[in-house]
XYZ file of C-alpha atoms in Angstrom:
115
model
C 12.109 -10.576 14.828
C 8.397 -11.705 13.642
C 7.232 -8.811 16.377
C 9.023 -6.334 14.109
C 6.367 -7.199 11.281
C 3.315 -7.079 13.580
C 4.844 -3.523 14.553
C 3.963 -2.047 10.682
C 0.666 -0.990 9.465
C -0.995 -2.965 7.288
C -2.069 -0.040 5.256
C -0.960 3.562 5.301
C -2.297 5.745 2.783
C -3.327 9.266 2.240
C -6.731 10.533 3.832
C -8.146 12.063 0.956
C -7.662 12.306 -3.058
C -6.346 10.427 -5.716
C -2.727 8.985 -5.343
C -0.634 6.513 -6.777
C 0.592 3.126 -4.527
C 2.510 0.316 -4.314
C 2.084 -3.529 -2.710
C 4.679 -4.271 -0.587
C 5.670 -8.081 0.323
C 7.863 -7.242 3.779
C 9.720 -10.053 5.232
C 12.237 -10.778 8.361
C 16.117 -10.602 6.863
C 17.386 -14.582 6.773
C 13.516 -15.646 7.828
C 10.241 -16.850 6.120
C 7.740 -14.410 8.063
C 6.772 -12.256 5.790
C 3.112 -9.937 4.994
C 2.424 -7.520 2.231
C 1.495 -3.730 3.037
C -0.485 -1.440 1.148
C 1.190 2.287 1.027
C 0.213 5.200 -1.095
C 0.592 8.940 -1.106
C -0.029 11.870 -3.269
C 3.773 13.146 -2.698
C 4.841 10.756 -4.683
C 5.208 11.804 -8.331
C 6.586 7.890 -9.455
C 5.472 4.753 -7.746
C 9.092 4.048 -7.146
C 9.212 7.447 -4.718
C 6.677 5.366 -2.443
C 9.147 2.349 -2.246
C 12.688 4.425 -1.995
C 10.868 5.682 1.472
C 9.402 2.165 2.563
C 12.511 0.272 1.818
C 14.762 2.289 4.314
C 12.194 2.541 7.231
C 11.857 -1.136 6.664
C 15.397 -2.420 6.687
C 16.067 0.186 9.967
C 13.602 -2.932 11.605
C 15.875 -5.553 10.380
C 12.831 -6.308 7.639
C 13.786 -6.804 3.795
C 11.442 -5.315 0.660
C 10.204 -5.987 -2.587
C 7.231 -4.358 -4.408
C 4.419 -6.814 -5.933
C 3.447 -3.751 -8.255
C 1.327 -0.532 -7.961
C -1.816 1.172 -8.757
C -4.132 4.031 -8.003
C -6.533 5.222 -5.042
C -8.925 7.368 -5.273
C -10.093 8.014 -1.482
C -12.911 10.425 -0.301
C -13.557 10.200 3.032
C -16.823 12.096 3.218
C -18.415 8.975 1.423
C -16.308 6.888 3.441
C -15.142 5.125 -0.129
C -12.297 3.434 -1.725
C -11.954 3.251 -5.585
C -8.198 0.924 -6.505
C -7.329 0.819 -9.780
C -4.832 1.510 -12.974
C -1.170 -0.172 -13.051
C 2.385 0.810 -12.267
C 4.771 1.598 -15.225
C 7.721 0.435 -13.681
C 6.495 -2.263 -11.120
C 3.521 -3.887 -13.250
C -0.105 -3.522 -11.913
C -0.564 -4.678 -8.063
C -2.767 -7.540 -7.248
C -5.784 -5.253 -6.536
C -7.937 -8.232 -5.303
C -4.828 -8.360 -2.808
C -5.075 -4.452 -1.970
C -8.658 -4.276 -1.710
C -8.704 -6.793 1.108
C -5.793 -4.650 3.146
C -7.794 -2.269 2.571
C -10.955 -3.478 4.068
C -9.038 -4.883 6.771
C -8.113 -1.266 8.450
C -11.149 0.654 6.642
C -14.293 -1.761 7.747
C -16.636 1.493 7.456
C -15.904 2.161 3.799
C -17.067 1.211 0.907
C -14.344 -0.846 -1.010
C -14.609 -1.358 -5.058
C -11.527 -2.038 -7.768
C -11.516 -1.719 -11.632
């Protein structure tokens, strides 16, 4: 079951614009493997929209959710930057020290800052 978390993407966020997201701690149902995902998207009006679409495409793996807390991107990919910042209302702010180095993991081109 630990190959189903090496199957998801560390990061998946929207090219371009500013967008709310969540940190996500993934782990295998019953198990201890776990890692923590960065998504965010402009579709979602709520940080909780992000998670009620995580959360099912996660447990369809066999892999259980819980969100660390959410924030903001601001992406623009012509300067090939990354701005995280603000808070969730409902999940508390994210680790954005924790987001930031996702990020950088996936985006090693961009520039990378937090607030």
């Amino acid at each position: 079951m630990a190959d189903a978390l090496s199957k998801v993407p560390d990061v998946e966020i929207d090219p371009e614009g500013k967008f709310k997201y969540i940190l996500v701690n993934i782990k295998v149902k019953g198990g201890t493997d776990n890692k923590v995902i960065v998504r965010g998207t402009k579709s979602a009006e709520y940080h909780n929209h992000i998670f009620e679409k995580v959360n099912p495409a996660m447990e369809t793996l066999g892999l259980e959710c819980s969100c660390l807390g959410g924030g903001k991107i601001e992406h623009i990919s012509n300067d090939k930057k990354l701005h995280v910042f603000g808070e969730s209302t409902g999940y508390g702010k994210a680790d954005h020290a924790v987001t930031v180095e996702k990020i950088k993991s996936v985006y090693k081109d961009y520039e990378v800052t937090m607030e």
